[in-house]
Amino acid sequence: MAMKLPTVGETPAADREVRVRTVSDLSVEVVSDSGEGAQKCGQIFGAVSAKMGNGVWTVEIIPAEVEPPPRSPAGASGIRIRLGDTEVTNWGDETDVAVAFNEQVLLGRHRLGGLREGATVLLESMWKTHPDPDIQTQYRAGLEELQEAGYRIVEVPMEEQCLTVVDNPRRGKNMFALGMLSWMFERDLDRVREQIAQAFRKKAAAVTERNHRLLELGYAWAADHLGERWVVPTMDEDRPHLVMNGNEAVALGAVAAGLELAAMYPITPATSVSHMLGDVFHRFGGVVHQAEDEIAAAGVAIGASYAGKCSFTITSGPGMALKTEFLGLAIMAEIPLVVVDVQRGGPSTGLPTKVEQSDLLAALFGQPGDAPHVVVAPATIEECFHVMTTARRVAEALRTVVIVLSDANLATGVAPFPRPELLPAWQGGPPEILPVPDGMAPYQWDPRTGVSRRFLPGQAGGEHTVTGLAHDERSKVAYDSSINERASAMRSRKLAAFASTLLAPDVNGDAEGGDLLVVGWGSTKGAIEEAVSRARAEGLSVSSLHITFLSPLPPGLAQIFSRFRKVMTVEINYSDRKGDPFVTETNRRRGQLSWLLRGATLVDVDCWTRVMGEPLRPARIVEALRDHMPVAELAAAGAEVAEL
Amino acid sequence: MAMKLPTVGETPAADREVRVRTVSDLSVEVVSDSGEGAQKCGQIFGAVSAKMGNGVWTVEIIPAEVEPPPRSPAGASGIRIRLGDTEVTNWGDETDVAVAFNEQVLLGRHRLGGLREGATVLLESMWKTHPDPDIQTQYRAGLEELQEAGYRIVEVPMEEQCLTVVDNPRRGKNMFALGMLSWMFERDLDRVREQIAQAFRKKAAAVTERNHRLLELGYAWAADHLGERWVVPTMDEDRPHLVMNGNEAVALGAVAAGLELAAMYPITPATSVSHMLGDVFHRFGGVVHQAEDEIAAAGVAIGASYAGKCSFTITSGPGMALKTEFLGLAIMAEIPLVVVDVQRGGPSTGLPTKVEQSDLLAALFGQPGDAPHVVVAPATIEECFHVMTTARRVAEALRTVVIVLSDANLATGVAPFPRPELLPAWQGGPPEILPVPDGMAPYQWDPRTGVSRRFLPGQAGGEHTVTGLAHDERSKVAYDSSINERASAMRSRKLAAFASTLLAPDVNGDAEGGDLLVVGWGSTKGAIEEAVSRARAEGLSVSSLHITFLSPLPPGLAQIFSRFRKVMTVEINYSDRKGDPFVTETNRRRGQLSWLLRGATLVDVDCWTRVMGEPLRPARIVEALRDHMPVAELAAAGAEVAEL
Amino acid sequence: MSESCSLLHAALDDDDRVFEMADYQGPVARWCAGCGDHSVLTAAQRLLADEQLRPENTVFVSGIGCSSRFPHYMKTYGFHGIHGRALPVATGVKLQRPELDVFVVMGDGDCVSIGAAHWIHAIRYNVDMVALLLDNNIYGLTKKQTSPTTPQGYSSNTQPLGSWLPAMNPLEATLGVTNASFVAQTAEWVPAHLFATLKAAHAHRGFSFVRILQRCPHFTPDIFDQAVKDPNRVELLEHPEGIAAPGLEKLYTHRIRHDPADIHRARELAEDSSTVRLGLFFRDERRPRYEETRELPHHSAADKIEVLEEMFERYAV
Amino acid sequence: MSESCSLLHAALDDDDRVFEMADYQGPVARWCAGCGDHSVLTAAQRLLADEQLRPENTVFVSGIGCSSRFPHYMKTYGFHGIHGRALPVATGVKLQRPELDVFVVMGDGDCVSIGAAHWIHAIRYNVDMVALLLDNNIYGLTKKQTSPTTPQGYSSNTQPLGSWLPAMNPLEATLGVTNASFVAQTAEWVPAHLFATLKAAHAHRGFSFVRILQRCPHFTPDIFDQAVKDPNRVELLEHPEGIAAPGLEKLYTHRIRHDPADIHRARELAEDSSTVRLGLFFRDERRPRYEETRELPHHSAADKIEVLEEMFERYAV
Ligand SMILES: Cc1ncc(C[n+]2csc(CCOP(=O)(O)OP(=O)(O)O)c2C)c(N)n1
Ligand SMILES: Cc1ncc(C[n+]2csc(CCOP(=O)(O)OP(=O)(O)O)c2C)c(N)n1
Ligand code: SF4
Ligand code: SF4
Ligand SMILES: [Mg+2]
Ligand SMILES: [Mg+2]
């Protein structure tokens, strides 16, 4: 069937054919200058889609500046929603349908490779006739660039249309866009109206009303003018779900875990956890302490943990660096502490709003001296919620530091997950302040497990001074060298004992083995598993495995690895590529997990990593898998030899 | 020949036989309450011995408190001197001859396992008849404990003797002891007198004179009463030598390297470097900046490096923790910086005055984000001197951070090394402040090596802003993701390029291979190599290899390792032992270097490590080697199987 | 005592315990003979006995330094942390357990140098605790390096030619921080004044900052020498609202009347370092205390779940 | 230009270069429209032109924050470092190269919160540089969190119920630090005063601390609103030794005479926050400057080797 859709910017005529396509997976984005409400539009669209039973993953497009200049490619602000007919676990690949409020922000997205070739674009057309001739010129040039890139561009007179309803179209275009999208994706208009009402519930009723009118306007306009509709089949899902981002999940997870003191210092992308807690924590008797710096935040959390229930601190890379010394103290003095590191691009200030998984080795080994502690990485938004309970419990049970490695991808990604059935036990009890039985010592290590029971201030008979100096069971400063050996062993033993309670990770794909095993950790799970499915569908013998506890490592890795011809990690951190100048097998900088696994298992774990400041795209992973299949590598090596 | 020496505390009679023994290696120590001058005595003894052509290694015995209570085992303050007929590279094993000013400090040394069974002990006898009956009792009890341990105890009326020359014997006993030692070891008295004069050159001439008299008194008393003399044959050595400790060597090495700004904050055991520089640096136009904390110290050094010649900062573990964030910035912004970490026992405050090698992984991986930089560890006091020039040059050539890992063993160990022939080139030139040729960018990375030339303030045309944000060649903040990939690769490439200039390390022992290869790094070299020689003399097929550059690693390791049936590291840091409860091959905490080598080479590198707060003793290493010989391990495994 | 017995024990009303000084004394202090820290330790133990503070409800928090060994020598709870960071830890303790009595012991390097940011902010937070600055004008534990309070020209191991800058005046700086609520100075060699000052500091609801001039015979034997020997070099601040240390009138004849409500005069008096002034420089009981933010009702697990379920509704699909 | 040509170039006497404001202007500043940082940027560029400072000999050092983007928008050397640590870096630059003109740009979170220890100590070091505190009473870059200077009760994302404590007064704190030598306050919406203040700060030999009240229309549009709209809420400090900003007399009729030599009065004036006071609070040109420690003769490599050989003798065997 021939398409009548114009491929170069022109508003389509009212008489045209409408093509309806059913797809199992599709990404939509809305981009604008910041402040134009693109994000609100997308959030409502995403929420409605989730309610209708689609899998959804939403991610915000955030410019680097607070208020970037209007109409600039680097200023693109917006949101991207990926819809699926099953659960969606990651942001996917390129965008299929985009709504853009000006051509410059669209160019920004295009130049970053955000749009799929042939994507459909609904572009505000007002700039074509803008009073400023420079803008007209820019618009024409932009359109040309976009057209050459092969997008299907539909010019939409959004401003003109909105003016029929509102005076200031800057505050309405987003609802108009929502209307268009609702038509294109056959969203249930009642649900959309309801969601709008919910989103603007704090505003005057007139706002909701006006937005409903704009919605309908956009819907009608689309129905009259557009030629493409998409159906993404929905699932029947009875279990109730929640939709939120990973930082919100961490915040509510902290509440569910019974944590009551969050000590922090603002830093992107971790801060929104404390914003959320700032809003709600007092309703649970909790406090957000914004300290003077990250060091003090760690100190306050440690002081509070020392005196009672485990507390937590939350930060990102540069803040982790500052907490290093205090983490060593908490580990040495065996004070429970939960530390959430929402990773961003590094090193140094790096890419503050962008995702990276490059704090792993620093989290594991950053503290001078031998400082055993637990490191755990949630892989999904749901895990962001539940990991907080695990972390508090493990920190208290082992009397040590638990570092939770989230990242910017989880922090800002929004997706539904099954509504947790909350248990009181998750919160732990309030600490018991009972007198200490005679003869008990504050570090009465169980020689097998290294575990001991701490005394809290208020417990008569338990008076002692905790110290970061080497010390014995009674917390007395050690002048005798053998004491240090023993205490070091006890602190380490706790991890080994804990490791013995972990299960070997499941293999996704073929547990019996195969050509290639991909190992990941943290937020990349969804993208990796999707890529593995696609690759398996292509006939490649690929499986994957995801590691939740990075310290201690779970058992069974070496055995699992041995069943595959090749093992590699996929990570968002830096690695030298094979064949880079001067790079050898010994001095190659490797993906951080691959490093860890090589040392632990002695298996030649290869890696494919990228630090592009964005989550991994499943399609790119599939390409990498193809390239790294043992057979492909052999062929490549063969070709090279043949060339000589 | 029957010995007439009394084996239990009693002052020997004047008529007795004197036995003279020739040994190739022997350790002497002088211990006292703090403030009694034992260290001065030992320093002079060591210097004279070095001048006479003995190999010498001196190490101070330092109590944990500033002024510990007198007559307490934990308060032992003193010095230990190891003499040899060839070069002495480490503190050796237990002490053979001890002079003690009271029995309590001797007990302290005994309980720490510092004295060899059967060691000869010259003990001040005044306590036997002390007016305080408690002290008399203590003395008797102490003597009994020591006697049971099997030492040859000679009671010496030091105080009584000294009173014949001085009023306050507390200020003279050390010279009397020096006299006794001089007789026992046949030291050239003229040289001793000269060295005393040199040591007290800042005091009144009468002090030297009085000390000479005490020296002679001790000598004469020993000649009259003692029955044992030792001959440690001397070497003929024409090359002039210097005798100093590792921290002094770092300080003078910094001067030789042309460094001109040391920014620091006091911390044991690093501080004495700055004490030394505080005394002398201004004579070289250099400045010691004591900052408000370690963070500021790093910042000042980085600011100074940014504006001109490379600067340095010096600290120990807790201070390293605080510098973490700034190191990331220097690496990201490519600002040369030398960081000296004089390691002590950790984690946290740990064992501030004691040696440990447990900052290796933190030095390598401590900075959040991918932060490639150079880590180098001097292995000898001589290397402490020379490493500073290397570090400055590498930091400037690669525009990155160079971390120098020394430790408390090197910091306080004193030994002679060949006097360096200083070259002006070591200092590097003053930075050239010339206009920047048109079109040059501040990070004009050579794509093969990643190296670029930095512009300094004052260079017209080079104006730019360095930043810790991801940035491009012109130091412009990167909004485009591919820029980050490229810049990351360039920063990493520098290390690979540098690695290509390193040589494969030499094998000590049998380069062709054998049963066991021991790998070490840093200050343990001397002890390891001595242990390997002894083990080889026993017929074990053991060799060793020492790694100077830990990042990047030198080439050739995997090849060398492949020639040995087993490879293991020997380190002063914590590792779980095989067979510890719950410990598995995957979750075992390993010696830090072994960890690194496993990941880099995939060889099953085992480890033997201790964190006893003291340098390794060669004899203990020999034991460990015996236990870890592949054959011994097989036998042990066999025995276990047989037991089942 | 078995676990179940200890439970019984907890149920007993032990309010009839009477504490002697010895009940607060830990192991023998390992400071140098003549070190001023000994006097402060005694004064603190005396205060605890005087106030009958329960050892188990009292926490001494410190950093690193000679003075920071303090908690080890008390028979209370103690937290010997890391250098410069005692105040955040103490803040955490107090936020978690406002009912505990918290004392903080810091050296001059610990508080004024590496801990400066926390010091400034702790003054501002005004959390109810007693902060003692044991100021010996030197780094003791690390063996004689210049501290910010080292007198200008005084030689140390890092500045052998003498400290280059005028000494930082911690009282002045404290008085410059908004929300300061209690600022006093005393000297360990005047035990009566020291005790009276600790007592007043403990009585104050808020952050009580006490600078204690402390002798370090090992490294700075000369610094307070003149003031110790010659009471005329010392001036006592006196006022009905101030700190009264009975029995000192005869020895210390130089006295000056100062109303601790007058911050301007307090600053003037603090600034002039030609005489050693002991007494209460400033007190204001009405400043907001940060830990009041924590005074929230306790919520049961079930309560919390209820509210959380309510919040889930916002996110439900 | 080839390497050899550039050598020639260096030999030229380029003192006859004349710099226009444009010579100091970097890429277009990426702050929000109406952000006060724009005015400060302009004032700084004007100052540089006015003083004819060579772009290559001028260094702007900053931390992290909206305001810390400043160096990127200048065509001089710049160092955009890490959050809170601009001052140590600037100190290092100045110790190494005392001949450079160094400016430091910090936000209120950057300087007063995380950077507090360095701030206090930089005042004390009194190294010759101009330190600008761009105080918008909020964390801008991270999107509206409470800063120490946020007014009491003002709501933010971390303290939605309003800031709990009274705002920290940076002028007062600065004036409390021994060895403070130049303390002024200005506002970016009074360009003439801003310029005059920068000029005086630059002229001062020592650490010139300038607090600039800065509007953040994005997050705290209301905070300085009244003072901006109503000149009567502003009071200018005036004195022959003070900062004269000609042309303001008519608009700003509230003026108060203050001798910048009088630190006690300075503190009183700084403390009262009921009116916005602009002007020079304190200046003392005679305070020792720390970088003078660095004023050492240069030594050639050969000289150094000679001295080193001499030192070796002490260690020779
Ligand atoms: C992070 C860190 N930096 C430095 C040190 C070394 N250090 C220990 S105590 C101390 C200073 C001691 O001086 P002060 O605080 O005045 O206490 P005093 O010993 O005089 O009582 C220093 C620098 C450390 N332990 N940790
Ligand atoms: C170590 C570290 N902690 C936190 C941050 C996050 N951060 C960036 S700017 C900033 C504060 C910005 O506020 P301010 O200093 O007042 O500057 P403004 O943006 O208002 O100009 C923070 C907390 C960081 N980059 N590094
Ligand atoms: S060194 Fe000074 S401060 Fe430390 S214990 Fe000795 S006298 Fe006290
Ligand atoms: S957020 Fe505020 S401070 Fe930051 S650029 Fe915008 S207006 Fe300026
Ligand atoms: Mg001190
Ligand atoms: Mg601000």
CSV table of N, CA, C and O in Angstrom, one decimal, chain C residues 227-258:
chain,number,residue,atom,x,y,z
C,227,ALA,N,51.5,32.8,82.0
C,227,ALA,CA,50.1,32.9,82.5
C,227,ALA,C,49.9,32.0,83.7
C,227,ALA,O,49.2,32.3,84.6
C,228,VAL,N,50.6,30.8,83.6
C,228,VAL,CA,50.5,29.9,84.7
C,228,VAL,C,51.1,30.4,86.0
C,228,VAL,O,50.6,30.4,87.1
C,229,LYS,N,52.3,31.0,85.8
C,229,LYS,CA,53.1,31.5,86.9
C,229,LYS,C,52.6,32.8,87.5
C,229,LYS,O,52.7,33.1,88.6
C,230,ASP,N,52.1,33.6,86.6
C,230,ASP,CA,51.7,34.9,87.0
C,230,ASP,C,50.2,35.2,86.8
C,230,ASP,O,49.8,35.5,85.7
C,231,PRO,N,49.4,35.0,87.9
C,231,PRO,CA,48.0,35.2,87.8
C,231,PRO,C,47.6,36.6,87.3
C,231,PRO,O,46.5,36.8,86.8
C,232,ASN,N,48.5,37.5,87.4
C,232,ASN,CA,48.2,38.9,86.9
C,232,ASN,C,48.1,39.0,85.4
C,232,ASN,O,47.7,40.0,84.9
C,233,ARG,N,48.6,37.9,84.8
C,233,ARG,CA,48.5,37.9,83.3
C,233,ARG,C,47.1,37.4,82.9
C,233,ARG,O,46.8,37.3,81.7
C,234,VAL,N,46.4,37.0,83.9
C,234,VAL,CA,45.1,36.4,83.6
C,234,VAL,C,44.0,37.4,84.0
C,234,VAL,O,44.1,38.0,85.0
C,235,GLU,N,42.9,37.4,83.2
C,235,GLU,CA,41.8,38.3,83.6
C,235,GLU,C,40.5,37.5,83.6
C,235,GLU,O,40.3,36.7,82.7
C,236,LEU,N,39.8,37.5,84.7
C,236,LEU,CA,38.5,36.8,84.8
C,236,LEU,C,37.4,37.6,84.4
C,236,LEU,O,37.2,38.8,84.8
C,237,LEU,N,36.5,37.1,83.5
C,237,LEU,CA,35.3,37.8,83.2
C,237,LEU,C,34.3,37.5,84.3
C,237,LEU,O,34.1,36.4,84.7
C,238,GLU,N,33.7,38.6,84.9
C,238,GLU,CA,32.7,38.3,85.9
C,238,GLU,C,31.4,39.0,85.7
C,238,GLU,O,31.3,40.1,85.1
C,239,HIS,N,30.3,38.3,86.1
C,239,HIS,CA,29.0,38.8,85.9
C,239,HIS,C,28.0,37.9,86.6
C,239,HIS,O,28.3,36.7,86.6
C,240,PRO,N,26.9,38.4,87.1
C,240,PRO,CA,25.9,37.5,87.7
C,240,PRO,C,25.5,36.4,86.8
C,240,PRO,O,25.2,35.3,87.2
C,241,GLU,N,25.4,36.7,85.5
C,241,GLU,CA,25.0,35.7,84.5
C,241,GLU,C,26.2,34.9,84.0
C,241,GLU,O,26.0,34.0,83.1
C,242,GLY,N,27.4,35.2,84.5
C,242,GLY,CA,28.6,34.6,84.0
C,242,GLY,C,28.9,33.3,84.7
C,242,GLY,O,28.1,32.6,85.3
C,243,ILE,N,30.2,32.9,84.7
C,243,ILE,CA,30.7,31.7,85.3
C,243,ILE,C,31.4,32.1,86.6
C,243,ILE,O,32.3,32.9,86.6
C,244,ALA,N,30.8,31.6,87.7
C,244,ALA,CA,31.4,31.9,89.0
C,244,ALA,C,32.2,30.7,89.5
C,244,ALA,O,31.7,29.6,89.6
C,245,ALA,N,33.5,31.0,89.8
C,245,ALA,CA,34.4,29.9,90.3
C,245,ALA,C,34.9,30.4,91.6
C,245,ALA,O,35.9,31.1,91.7
C,246,PRO,N,34.1,30.0,92.7
C,246,PRO,CA,34.4,30.6,94.0
C,246,PRO,C,35.9,30.2,94.4
C,246,PRO,O,36.3,29.1,94.1
C,247,GLY,N,36.5,31.1,95.1
C,247,GLY,CA,37.8,30.7,95.7
C,247,GLY,C,38.9,31.3,94.8
C,247,GLY,O,40.1,31.2,95.2
C,248,LEU,N,38.6,31.8,93.7
C,248,LEU,CA,39.6,32.3,92.8
C,248,LEU,C,39.9,33.8,93.0
C,248,LEU,O,40.9,34.4,92.5
C,249,GLU,N,39.0,34.5,93.8
C,249,GLU,CA,39.1,35.9,93.9
C,249,GLU,C,40.5,36.4,94.4
C,249,GLU,O,41.0,37.4,93.9
C,250,LYS,N,41.0,35.7,95.3
C,250,LYS,CA,42.3,36.1,95.9
C,250,LYS,C,43.4,36.0,94.9
C,250,LYS,O,44.2,36.9,94.8
C,251,LEU,N,43.5,34.9,94.3
C,251,LEU,CA,44.6,34.6,93.3
C,251,LEU,C,44.5,35.5,92.1
C,251,LEU,O,45.5,36.1,91.7
C,252,TYR,N,43.3,35.6,91.6
C,252,TYR,CA,43.1,36.3,90.3
C,252,TYR,C,42.5,37.7,90.6
C,252,TYR,O,41.3,37.8,90.7
C,253,THR,N,43.3,38.7,90.7
C,253,THR,CA,42.8,40.0,91.1
C,253,THR,C,42.3,40.8,89.9
C,253,THR,O,41.6,41.7,90.0
C,254,HIS,N,42.8,40.4,88.7
C,254,HIS,CA,42.4,41.1,87.5
C,254,HIS,C,41.1,40.6,87.1
C,254,HIS,O,41.0,39.4,86.6
C,255,ARG,N,40.1,41.4,87.2
C,255,ARG,CA,38.7,40.9,86.8
C,255,ARG,C,38.1,42.0,86.0
C,255,ARG,O,38.3,43.2,86.2
C,256,ILE,N,37.2,41.6,85.1
C,256,ILE,CA,36.5,42.6,84.3
C,256,ILE,C,35.1,42.1,84.2
C,256,ILE,O,34.7,41.0,84.1
C,257,ARG,N,34.2,43.1,84.3
C,257,ARG,CA,32.8,42.8,84.3
C,257,ARG,C,32.3,42.7,82.8
C,257,ARG,O,32.6,43.5,82.0
C,258,HIS,N,31.6,41.6,82.5
C,258,HIS,CA,31.2,41.4,81.1
C,258,HIS,C,29.9,40.7,81.1
C,258,HIS,O,29.7,39.6,81.6
